[in-house]
């Protein structure tokens, strides 16, 4: 007989004695479960898990049957499928600290008059082995002399454990189908990943397609006139298709234009609505087309949901340059770590469209499909967390927090409703960002952070002056290029280092030139940045002049600020 004594949660204090003739006991919120939790206790799944007696009858052992993602822990350790239940065990559901109960297994005299079997030598379950492996790794780390060795051991152990777990939750047929789906996107400027979503249509990220749209300022590589994009199906005999048309979600460019995205300290640099479509003339194989997850499936996505992806990460990856001759995708299995809106804030289901995940990736993986246990696509990988070496090279962050666009954003683009829905989305953006700093205040924060990074010290700014004006004079010809420019006299401090910054309110690219006593002291390089700054040392009786320059054919409103600063 099973005796269940509920310790915490909505059933706390209750005791249940299970019919000894049953060989299967289900736990969940459905009324046909043997142990039923209240409907509002949503941390418990509708069918959370079951205890199954194997072999059936009094002589069998009670084992654990898991139903996918729902969390079950036994004596503080996540349960394994088929695990034998100890005679006295404490269960936790949903999460550590979730609803819990103590399970006692007793012999029932009416059906079994034999004493219980003496406890056997404990089995080394997969999770226990993983814990022991972790302890061994920690001991090895204490012996390691170099930080690089530590990182390699930790990543290898973590990857092995993730791989082992994935085999239990993503079926072989889903993995096989996923491995056939990614097409290799190739251009003279960059590579990426796409996958068939229709007979002549492949899905990918908007930033993969954006180079065809010169007005979209996303900072990515641009294709030159006449350059083409192709996609190649995987395998040694993969077929090459030329992209003849393309589309991007209109929300992508609109979201990029929002001023607050420049706010470094909030790291709001993951693009929203980052989905696009590639059109090819030839018909794509029907068996390569992936199905999109339904809204019901998307509602089930949460932290801990197991997902898989396949694509073509290329940045700093050995062998990547030869994929154009025969593309084989890389497949990874991991979990969703969080779901938020595009501002990294909690939201209702409708706008919880930024999928955080721990699937690895690097440049080239953009556009990779992310699927759940059904094999239906739940998101598109779109961005990773990186740190930058002094030379500018990107290195994926060991935190393994990367990002994807929930697939209903892609569905908007395919169905043609994206433009219609954008007006409502803009209202949401305004409400979400009304307390975010912007404009000149935002520029000051960015300058302070950038200057601190440059000096490798903490910086405290004190504003001396601020001027807002418009570059509206007739353009002048400079080195064969028309540009608007403005000369501004500066009253510099004489007792402190100082920084001059210029910020274009419409985020147009500008440059900044500073002259001291008629001699060029410094200037910012050309580029597409709307904010420029130059730091200077004090000089006695110095006459300082700044020039703000824009190549935008339209008038540009800018703010020029002068701050003195001290390091601490």
Coordinates of C-alpha atoms in Angstrom, one line a residue:
X1 CA 0.0 0.0 0.0
X2 CA 1.1 3.6 -0.7
X3 CA 0.5 6.2 2.0
X4 CA 0.9 9.8 0.9
X5 CA 1.2 12.5 3.5
X6 CA 1.2 16.0 2.0
X7 CA 3.7 18.3 3.6
X8 CA 3.4 21.6 1.7
X9 CA 1.1 23.1 -1.0
X10 CA -2.7 23.1 -1.2
X11 CA -3.1 19.6 0.1
X12 CA -0.8 20.1 3.2
X13 CA -1.9 18.1 6.2
X14 CA -3.9 15.6 4.2
X15 CA -3.1 11.9 4.1
X16 CA -4.2 9.5 1.3
X17 CA -4.0 5.7 1.3
X18 CA -4.0 4.3 -2.2
X19 CA -6.0 1.3 -3.2
X20 CA -3.5 -1.6 -2.9
X21 CA -4.9 -3.3 -6.0
X22 CA -3.8 -0.4 -8.2
X23 CA -0.6 -0.8 -10.2
X24 CA -0.5 2.8 -11.5
X25 CA -1.0 6.0 -9.5
X26 CA -1.2 9.3 -11.5
X27 CA -0.6 12.8 -9.9
X28 CA -1.9 16.0 -11.5
X29 CA -4.8 18.4 -11.7
X30 CA -7.0 16.2 -14.0
X31 CA -9.9 14.7 -12.2
X32 CA -9.1 11.2 -13.4
X33 CA -5.7 11.2 -11.6
X34 CA -5.5 9.3 -8.3
X35 CA -3.9 12.2 -6.5
X36 CA -5.7 15.4 -7.6
X37 CA -4.4 18.9 -7.0
X38 CA -6.7 22.0 -7.2
X39 CA -7.2 23.5 -10.8
X40 CA -5.6 26.8 -9.8
X41 CA -2.3 25.0 -8.6
X42 CA -0.8 25.6 -12.0
X43 CA 2.7 24.7 -11.0
X44 CA 1.4 21.1 -11.1
X45 CA 0.8 19.9 -14.6
X46 CA -2.5 18.5 -15.7
X47 CA -0.8 15.1 -15.7
X48 CA 2.4 15.6 -13.8
X49 CA 3.8 12.1 -13.3
X50 CA 2.9 8.6 -12.2
X51 CA 4.0 5.8 -10.0
X52 CA 4.0 2.5 -11.8
X53 CA 4.4 -0.9 -10.2
X54 CA 6.8 -3.2 -12.1
X55 CA 6.1 -6.1 -12.5
X56 CA 2.4 -5.6 -11.6
X57 CA 1.2 -7.1 -8.4
X58 CA 2.4 -7.2 -4.8
X59 CA 5.9 -8.4 -5.7
X60 CA 6.6 -5.4 -8.0
X61 CA 8.7 -2.3 -7.2
X62 CA 7.2 1.2 -7.5
X63 CA 8.9 3.1 -10.3
X64 CA 8.6 6.7 -11.7
X65 CA 7.0 7.5 -15.0
X66 CA 7.7 11.1 -16.2
X67 CA 5.6 13.0 -18.7
X68 CA 8.1 15.3 -20.5
X69 CA 9.0 18.7 -18.8
X70 CA 7.1 18.6 -15.5
X71 CA 9.6 18.7 -12.6
X72 CA 9.7 15.9 -10.1
X73 CA 12.4 15.6 -7.4
X74 CA 12.9 12.6 -5.0
X75 CA 14.7 13.4 -1.8
X76 CA 16.0 16.6 -3.3
X77 CA 17.3 15.1 -6.6
X78 CA 15.5 15.4 -10.0
X79 CA 13.9 12.1 -10.8
X80 CA 14.9 9.8 -13.6
X81 CA 12.4 7.8 -15.8
X82 CA 12.1 4.3 -14.4
X83 CA 13.7 5.1 -11.1
X84 CA 12.8 2.7 -8.3
X85 CA 11.1 4.6 -5.4
X86 CA 12.6 4.1 -1.9
X87 CA 10.3 2.9 0.8
X88 CA 10.2 6.3 2.4
X89 CA 10.8 9.3 0.1
X90 CA 9.9 13.0 -0.1
X91 CA 8.6 14.3 -3.5
X92 CA 8.6 17.9 -4.7
X93 CA 6.6 18.9 -7.8
X94 CA 7.1 21.9 -10.2
X95 CA 10.3 23.2 -8.6
X96 CA 12.4 22.7 -5.5
X97 CA 10.2 24.1 -2.7
X98 CA 7.0 23.3 -4.7
X99 CA 4.1 21.2 -3.4
X100 CA 5.6 18.2 -1.5
X101 CA 4.6 15.0 0.1
X102 CA 6.1 12.0 1.8
X103 CA 5.5 8.6 0.3
X104 CA 5.6 5.5 2.5
X105 CA 5.4 2.0 0.9
X106 CA 3.8 -0.6 3.2
X107 CA 3.0 -4.2 2.7
X108 CA -0.8 -4.9 2.7
X109 CA -1.8 -7.9 4.6
X110 CA -4.9 -8.6 2.5
X111 CA -2.9 -9.0 -0.7
X112 CA 0.7 -9.7 0.5
X113 CA 1.5 -11.5 3.8
X114 CA 5.3 -11.6 3.1
X115 CA 7.6 -9.1 4.8
X116 CA 9.1 -6.3 2.7
X117 CA 12.3 -7.1 0.8
X118 CA 15.5 -6.0 2.7
X119 CA 16.8 -2.8 1.1
X120 CA 19.2 -3.5 -1.7
X121 CA 22.4 -1.9 -2.7
X122 CA 21.4 1.5 -4.2
X123 CA 21.6 1.8 -7.9
X124 CA 23.9 4.5 -9.5
X125 CA 21.2 6.5 -11.3
X126 CA 22.1 8.9 -14.1
X127 CA 21.6 12.0 -12.1
X128 CA 23.6 10.6 -9.2
X129 CA 26.4 9.8 -11.6
X130 CA 26.2 13.3 -12.9
X131 CA 26.5 14.7 -9.4
X132 CA 29.5 12.5 -8.8
X133 CA 31.0 13.6 -12.1
X134 CA 30.5 17.2 -10.9
X135 CA 32.4 16.4 -7.7
X136 CA 35.2 14.8 -9.6
X137 CA 35.4 17.8 -11.9
X138 CA 35.5 20.2 -8.9
X139 CA 38.5 18.2 -7.5
X140 CA 40.2 18.4 -10.9
X141 CA 39.6 22.1 -11.0
X142 CA 41.4 22.5 -7.7
X143 CA 44.4 20.7 -9.2
X144 CA 44.3 22.8 -12.4
X145 CA 46.9 25.5 -12.7
X146 CA 45.4 27.5 -15.5
X147 CA 42.0 29.2 -15.9
X148 CA 41.7 27.9 -19.5
X149 CA 41.8 24.3 -18.3
X150 CA 39.1 25.1 -15.7
X151 CA 36.9 26.5 -18.5
X152 CA 37.4 23.6 -20.8
X153 CA 36.7 21.0 -18.1
X154 CA 33.6 22.8 -16.9
X155 CA 32.2 23.3 -20.4
X156 CA 32.9 19.7 -21.4
X157 CA 31.2 18.3 -18.3
X158 CA 28.2 20.6 -18.8
X159 CA 27.9 19.7 -22.5
X160 CA 28.1 16.0 -21.7
X161 CA 25.4 16.2 -19.0
X162 CA 23.1 18.3 -21.3
X163 CA 23.6 15.8 -24.1
X164 CA 22.7 12.9 -21.8
X165 CA 19.6 14.7 -20.6
X166 CA 18.5 15.5 -24.1
X167 CA 18.4 11.8 -25.1
X168 CA 15.6 11.3 -22.6
X169 CA 13.3 14.1 -23.9
X170 CA 13.9 14.8 -27.6
X171 CA 13.0 11.7 -29.6
X172 CA 15.3 10.3 -32.3
X173 CA 12.8 10.9 -35.1
X174 CA 12.5 14.6 -34.1
X175 CA 16.3 14.9 -34.0
X176 CA 16.6 13.3 -37.4
X177 CA 14.0 15.5 -39.0
X178 CA 15.5 18.6 -37.4
X179 CA 19.0 17.7 -38.8
X180 CA 17.5 17.6 -42.4
X181 CA 15.8 21.0 -42.1
X182 CA 18.4 23.8 -41.9
X183 CA 19.6 25.3 -45.2
X184 CA 23.0 27.0 -45.4
X185 CA 22.6 30.7 -46.3
X186 CA 25.6 32.0 -48.3
X187 CA 26.5 35.5 -49.5
X188 CA 29.8 37.2 -50.3
X189 CA 29.6 39.1 -47.0
X190 CA 28.2 36.6 -44.4
X191 CA 26.6 33.2 -43.8
X192 CA 23.5 32.3 -41.9
X193 CA 20.8 29.6 -41.5
X194 CA 17.3 29.3 -42.9
X195 CA 14.7 26.5 -43.1
X196 CA 11.8 25.7 -45.4
X197 CA 8.4 26.9 -44.2
X198 CA 6.6 26.5 -47.5
X199 CA 7.0 25.1 -51.0
X200 CA 9.1 28.2 -52.2
X201 CA 9.7 29.9 -48.9
X202 CA 12.4 29.7 -46.1
X203 CA 12.3 31.4 -42.7
X204 CA 15.3 33.1 -41.2
X205 CA 16.1 36.3 -39.2
X206 CA 15.3 39.8 -40.4
X207 CA 19.0 40.8 -39.8
X208 CA 19.9 38.1 -42.4
X209 CA 17.6 39.7 -45.0
X210 CA 18.2 43.3 -43.9
X211 CA 21.2 43.8 -46.2
X212 CA 18.8 43.9 -49.1
X213 CA 17.1 46.9 -47.4
X214 CA 19.6 49.9 -47.4
X215 CA 17.3 52.0 -45.3
X216 CA 17.4 49.5 -42.4
X217 CA 20.2 50.7 -40.2
X218 CA 21.0 47.5 -38.2
X219 CA 24.8 47.7 -38.2
X220 CA 25.2 44.4 -40.1
X221 CA 27.1 43.7 -43.3
X222 CA 25.6 45.1 -46.5
X223 CA 25.4 43.4 -49.9
X224 CA 26.8 45.4 -52.8
X225 CA 24.7 45.9 -56.0
X226 CA 24.7 42.7 -58.0
X227 CA 25.7 40.4 -55.1
X228 CA 23.4 37.4 -54.6
X229 CA 22.3 35.2 -51.8
X230 CA 21.9 31.4 -52.1
X231 CA 20.7 28.7 -49.9
X232 CA 22.0 25.1 -49.9
X233 CA 20.1 22.1 -48.5
X234 CA 22.2 19.9 -46.1
X235 CA 24.1 16.8 -47.1
X236 CA 26.8 15.9 -49.6
X237 CA 24.4 16.2 -52.5
X238 CA 22.7 19.3 -51.2
X239 CA 20.9 21.4 -53.9
X240 CA 21.7 25.2 -54.2
X241 CA 18.8 27.6 -54.7
X242 CA 19.1 31.3 -55.6
X243 CA 17.1 33.7 -53.5
X244 CA 14.9 35.7 -55.8
X245 CA 12.8 37.7 -53.3
X246 CA 12.6 38.4 -49.6
X247 CA 10.6 40.0 -46.8
X248 CA 11.2 41.2 -43.3
X249 CA 8.9 42.0 -40.4
X250 CA 8.1 45.7 -40.4
X251 CA 8.5 45.8 -36.7
X252 CA 12.2 45.0 -37.0
X253 CA 13.2 48.4 -38.5
X254 CA 10.6 50.3 -36.3
X255 CA 12.0 48.7 -33.1
X256 CA 15.6 49.5 -34.2
X257 CA 14.7 53.1 -34.5
X258 CA 13.6 53.4 -30.9
X259 CA 16.1 55.7 -29.1
X260 CA 16.3 53.8 -25.8
X261 CA 18.0 50.8 -27.6
X262 CA 21.2 52.8 -27.2
X263 CA 21.1 52.5 -23.4
X264 CA 24.2 50.4 -22.7
X265 CA 23.6 49.7 -19.1
X266 CA 20.2 48.0 -19.8
X267 CA 21.7 46.0 -22.7
X268 CA 18.6 46.3 -24.7
X269 CA 20.4 45.3 -27.9
X270 CA 18.6 42.1 -28.9
X271 CA 16.4 43.0 -31.9
X272 CA 12.7 42.5 -31.8
X273 CA 10.5 41.0 -34.6
X274 CA 13.8 39.7 -36.0
X275 CA 12.2 37.4 -38.6
X276 CA 12.4 37.3 -42.4
X277 CA 11.5 35.2 -45.4
X278 CA 13.6 34.1 -48.4
X279 CA 11.8 33.2 -51.6
X280 CA 13.2 30.7 -54.2
X281 CA 11.9 29.8 -57.6
X282 CA 12.3 26.0 -57.5
X283 CA 10.0 24.0 -55.3
X284 CA 11.5 22.8 -52.0
X285 CA 11.2 19.2 -50.9
X286 CA 8.0 18.7 -48.9
X287 CA 9.8 16.5 -46.4
X288 CA 12.1 19.4 -45.5
X289 CA 9.3 21.8 -44.5
X290 CA 9.0 22.3 -40.7
X291 CA 5.6 22.9 -39.1
X292 CA 5.1 25.9 -36.8
X293 CA 3.9 25.3 -33.2
X294 CA 0.3 26.2 -32.3
X295 CA -0.6 28.8 -29.8
X296 CA -1.5 26.1 -27.4
X297 CA 2.1 24.7 -27.7
X298 CA 3.6 28.2 -27.3
X299 CA 1.6 28.7 -24.1
X300 CA 3.3 25.7 -22.6
X301 CA 6.8 27.3 -23.1
X302 CA 8.5 28.1 -19.8
X303 CA 11.8 28.0 -18.0
X304 CA 13.1 24.4 -18.2
X305 CA 11.2 23.4 -21.4
X306 CA 13.5 21.2 -23.4
X307 CA 14.2 22.4 -26.9
X308 CA 16.6 21.6 -29.8
X309 CA 18.1 23.5 -32.7
X310 CA 20.2 22.8 -35.7
X311 CA 22.1 25.3 -37.9
X312 CA 25.4 26.5 -39.1
X313 CA 27.4 28.4 -36.4
X314 CA 30.5 29.6 -38.2
X315 CA 32.2 32.4 -36.3
X316 CA 35.5 31.0 -34.7
X317 CA 34.3 27.5 -35.7
X318 CA 36.8 25.1 -37.5
X319 CA 35.8 24.0 -40.9
X320 CA 33.1 26.5 -41.4
X321 CA 34.5 28.0 -44.7
X322 CA 34.0 24.7 -46.6
X323 CA 30.2 24.4 -45.8
X324 CA 29.4 26.0 -49.2
X325 CA 30.7 22.7 -50.8
X326 CA 28.6 20.4 -48.6
X327 CA 26.6 21.7 -45.7
X328 CA 26.1 19.6 -42.5
X329 CA 24.2 21.3 -39.7
X330 CA 25.2 21.2 -36.0
X331 CA 22.5 19.9 -33.7
X332 CA 22.2 20.9 -30.0
X333 CA 19.7 20.2 -27.3
X334 CA 19.1 22.5 -24.3
X335 CA 16.4 24.3 -22.4
X336 CA 14.4 27.5 -22.4
X337 CA 15.8 29.6 -19.5
X338 CA 13.2 32.4 -19.5
X339 CA 10.5 34.1 -21.6
X340 CA 10.0 37.9 -21.6
X341 CA 8.8 40.7 -23.9
X342 CA 11.3 42.4 -26.1
X343 CA 12.3 44.8 -23.3
X344 CA 13.4 41.8 -21.1
X345 CA 10.4 42.4 -18.8
X346 CA 7.7 40.1 -17.6
X347 CA 4.6 40.2 -19.8
X348 CA 1.4 38.3 -20.6
X349 CA 1.4 35.5 -23.1
X350 CA 0.7 37.7 -26.1
X351 CA 3.9 39.7 -25.8
X352 CA 6.2 37.1 -24.1
X353 CA 7.9 36.7 -27.5
X354 CA 11.6 36.8 -26.6
X355 CA 12.7 33.3 -25.8
X356 CA 15.8 33.0 -23.6
X357 CA 17.6 29.7 -24.0
X358 CA 20.9 27.9 -23.3
X359 CA 21.4 26.5 -26.8
X360 CA 24.9 27.4 -28.0
X361 CA 25.4 29.5 -31.1
X362 CA 27.7 32.0 -32.8
X363 CA 27.7 34.0 -36.0
X364 CA 26.1 31.9 -38.8
X365 CA 23.5 30.2 -36.5
X366 CA 21.2 33.2 -37.0
X367 CA 17.8 32.0 -38.2
X368 CA 18.2 28.4 -36.9
X369 CA 14.9 26.7 -36.0
X370 CA 14.2 25.9 -32.4
X371 CA 11.8 23.0 -31.9
X372 CA 10.1 21.4 -29.0
X373 CA 9.4 17.7 -28.3
X374 CA 6.8 17.5 -31.1
X375 CA 9.3 18.7 -33.7
X376 CA 7.2 21.9 -34.3
X377 CA 9.2 25.1 -34.5
X378 CA 8.6 27.3 -31.4
X379 CA 11.2 30.0 -32.1
X380 CA 14.1 31.2 -34.3
X381 CA 17.5 31.7 -32.8
X382 CA 18.4 35.3 -33.3
X383 CA 21.1 36.6 -30.9
X384 CA 23.7 35.5 -28.4
X385 CA 25.5 37.0 -25.4
X386 CA 29.1 37.9 -26.2
X387 CA 32.1 39.7 -24.8
X388 CA 34.6 41.4 -27.1
X389 CA 38.4 41.1 -27.2
X390 CA 40.5 44.2 -27.7
X391 CA 40.8 43.6 -31.4
X392 CA 37.0 43.4 -31.7
X393 CA 36.6 39.6 -32.0
X394 CA 33.5 38.3 -30.4
X395 CA 33.6 35.4 -28.0
X396 CA 30.3 33.7 -26.9
X397 CA 29.6 34.2 -23.2
X398 CA 29.9 31.2 -20.9
X399 CA 26.7 32.2 -19.3
X400 CA 24.9 30.5 -22.2
X401 CA 22.0 32.8 -22.2
X402 CA 21.0 33.3 -25.9
X403 CA 17.8 34.5 -27.5
X404 CA 15.2 33.6 -30.0
X405 CA 12.1 35.1 -31.6
X406 CA 8.9 33.2 -30.7
X407 CA 7.4 31.7 -33.9
X408 CA 4.1 33.6 -33.8
X409 CA 6.1 36.7 -34.9
X410 CA 7.0 34.8 -38.0
X411 CA 3.4 33.7 -38.5
X412 CA 2.4 37.4 -38.5
X413 CA 4.8 38.0 -41.4
X414 CA 3.7 34.9 -43.4
X415 CA 0.0 35.7 -42.9
X416 CA 0.3 39.3 -43.9
X417 CA -1.0 40.7 -40.5
X418 CA 2.4 42.2 -39.3
X419 CA 1.8 45.7 -40.6
X420 CA -1.7 45.8 -39.2
X421 CA -0.6 44.6 -35.8
X422 CA 2.3 47.1 -35.6
X423 CA 0.2 50.0 -34.6
X424 CA -1.0 48.2 -31.5
X425 CA 2.6 47.2 -30.7
X426 CA 3.8 50.8 -30.9
X427 CA 1.3 51.7 -28.1
X428 CA 2.7 48.9 -26.0
X429 CA 6.3 50.1 -26.6
X430 CA 5.3 53.6 -25.5
X431 CA 3.8 52.3 -22.3
X432 CA 6.7 50.0 -21.6
X433 CA 9.4 52.7 -22.2
X434 CA 7.8 55.8 -20.7
X435 CA 10.2 55.6 -17.7
X436 CA 13.3 54.8 -19.7
X437 CA 15.9 57.5 -20.1
X438 CA 16.3 58.8 -23.6
X439 CA 17.7 61.8 -25.6
X440 CA 20.4 63.9 -24.1
X441 CA 20.0 62.2 -20.7
X442 CA 20.6 58.8 -22.3
X443 CA 23.6 60.1 -24.2
X444 CA 25.2 61.3 -21.0
X445 CA 24.9 57.8 -19.5
X446 CA 26.4 56.2 -22.6
X447 CA 29.3 58.6 -22.6
X448 CA 30.0 58.0 -18.9
X449 CA 30.0 54.2 -19.5
X450 CA 32.2 54.4 -22.7
X451 CA 34.7 56.8 -21.0
X452 CA 35.0 54.5 -18.0
X453 CA 35.6 51.5 -20.3
X454 CA 38.3 53.5 -22.2
X455 CA 40.1 54.7 -19.0
X456 CA 39.6 51.4 -17.2
X457 CA 38.4 53.4 -14.2
X458 CA 35.1 54.6 -12.7
X459 CA 34.1 58.0 -13.9
X460 CA 32.0 60.8 -12.4
X461 CA 30.7 63.4 -14.9
X462 CA 29.7 67.0 -14.0
X463 CA 27.9 68.9 -16.8
X464 CA 29.3 72.3 -17.8
X465 CA 27.1 73.1 -20.8
X466 CA 24.4 71.7 -23.1
X467 CA 23.3 73.1 -26.5
X468 CA 20.6 71.8 -28.7
X469 CA 20.5 73.0 -32.3
X470 CA 19.7 71.9 -35.9
X471 CA 22.1 71.4 -38.8
X472 CA 19.9 73.2 -41.2
X473 CA 22.3 75.4 -43.2
X474 CA 22.8 74.6 -46.9
X475 CA 25.1 71.5 -47.4
X476 CA 28.7 72.3 -48.4
X477 CA 30.9 70.2 -50.7
X478 CA 33.8 68.5 -48.8
X479 CA 36.1 66.0 -50.5
X480 CA 33.4 65.5 -53.1
X481 CA 30.7 64.8 -50.6
X482 CA 27.9 67.1 -49.6
X483 CA 27.6 67.6 -45.8
X484 CA 26.0 69.8 -43.2
X485 CA 28.2 71.2 -40.6
X486 CA 28.1 73.5 -37.6
X487 CA 30.9 75.4 -35.6
X488 CA 30.4 75.7 -31.9
X489 CA 32.6 77.6 -29.5
X490 CA 33.4 75.7 -26.2
X491 CA 34.2 77.2 -22.8
X492 CA 36.4 74.5 -21.4
X493 CA 37.3 73.9 -17.7
X494 CA 40.8 74.8 -16.7
X495 CA 41.1 72.5 -13.7
X496 CA 39.8 69.2 -14.9
X497 CA 39.9 66.8 -17.8
X498 CA 36.7 67.1 -19.8
X499 CA 34.7 65.4 -22.6
X500 CA 32.7 66.9 -25.5
X501 CA 29.9 64.8 -26.9
X502 CA 27.4 65.3 -29.8
X503 CA 24.2 63.3 -30.2
X504 CA 21.9 63.2 -33.2
X505 CA 18.3 63.1 -31.9
X506 CA 17.1 61.1 -35.0
X507 CA 20.0 58.7 -34.7
X508 CA 21.6 59.9 -38.0
X509 CA 25.3 59.2 -38.3
X510 CA 27.4 62.2 -37.3
X511 CA 31.1 63.0 -36.7
X512 CA 32.7 65.4 -34.2
X513 CA 35.9 67.5 -34.8
X514 CA 37.6 69.5 -32.0
X515 CA 40.2 72.3 -32.6
X516 CA 42.3 73.9 -29.8
X517 CA 43.8 77.2 -30.6
X518 CA 43.2 76.6 -34.3
X519 CA 44.9 73.2 -34.4
X520 CA 43.0 70.0 -34.9
X521 CA 43.1 68.1 -31.6
X522 CA 41.0 65.1 -32.3
X523 CA 38.1 63.8 -34.3
X524 CA 35.7 60.8 -34.3
X525 CA 36.0 58.4 -37.2
X526 CA 33.3 58.1 -39.9
X527 CA 30.7 55.5 -39.3
X528 CA 27.0 55.1 -38.6
X529 CA 27.0 56.1 -34.9
X530 CA 24.6 58.8 -33.8
X531 CA 26.7 59.6 -30.7
X532 CA 30.3 60.8 -30.7
X533 CA 32.6 61.9 -27.9
X534 CA 36.1 63.2 -27.4
X535 CA 38.0 63.6 -24.1
X536 CA 40.6 66.3 -23.6
X537 CA 43.0 67.5 -21.0
X538 CA 42.8 71.1 -19.7
X539 CA 45.0 73.9 -21.2
X540 CA 45.4 77.5 -20.0
X541 CA 43.9 80.2 -22.2
X542 CA 42.7 77.6 -24.7
X543 CA 40.3 78.5 -27.4
X544 CA 38.2 75.4 -28.1
X545 CA 36.0 74.9 -31.2
X546 CA 33.8 71.9 -32.0
X547 CA 32.4 71.0 -35.4
X548 CA 29.4 68.8 -35.7
X549 CA 29.2 67.2 -39.2
X550 CA 26.4 65.2 -40.8
X551 CA 26.1 63.7 -44.3
X552 CA 22.3 63.3 -43.9
X553 CA 20.6 65.3 -46.8
X554 CA 17.9 66.3 -44.3
X555 CA 18.3 68.7 -41.4
X556 CA 19.5 67.0 -38.2
X557 CA 18.8 68.1 -34.7
X558 CA 21.7 67.4 -32.3
X559 CA 22.7 68.0 -28.7
X560 CA 26.2 69.1 -27.8
X561 CA 27.3 68.5 -24.2
X562 CA 30.5 69.4 -22.3
X563 CA 31.2 67.5 -19.0
X564 CA 34.2 67.7 -16.8
X565 CA 35.1 64.4 -15.1
X566 CA 37.1 62.8 -12.4
X567 CA 38.2 59.2 -12.0
X568 CA 37.8 57.2 -8.9

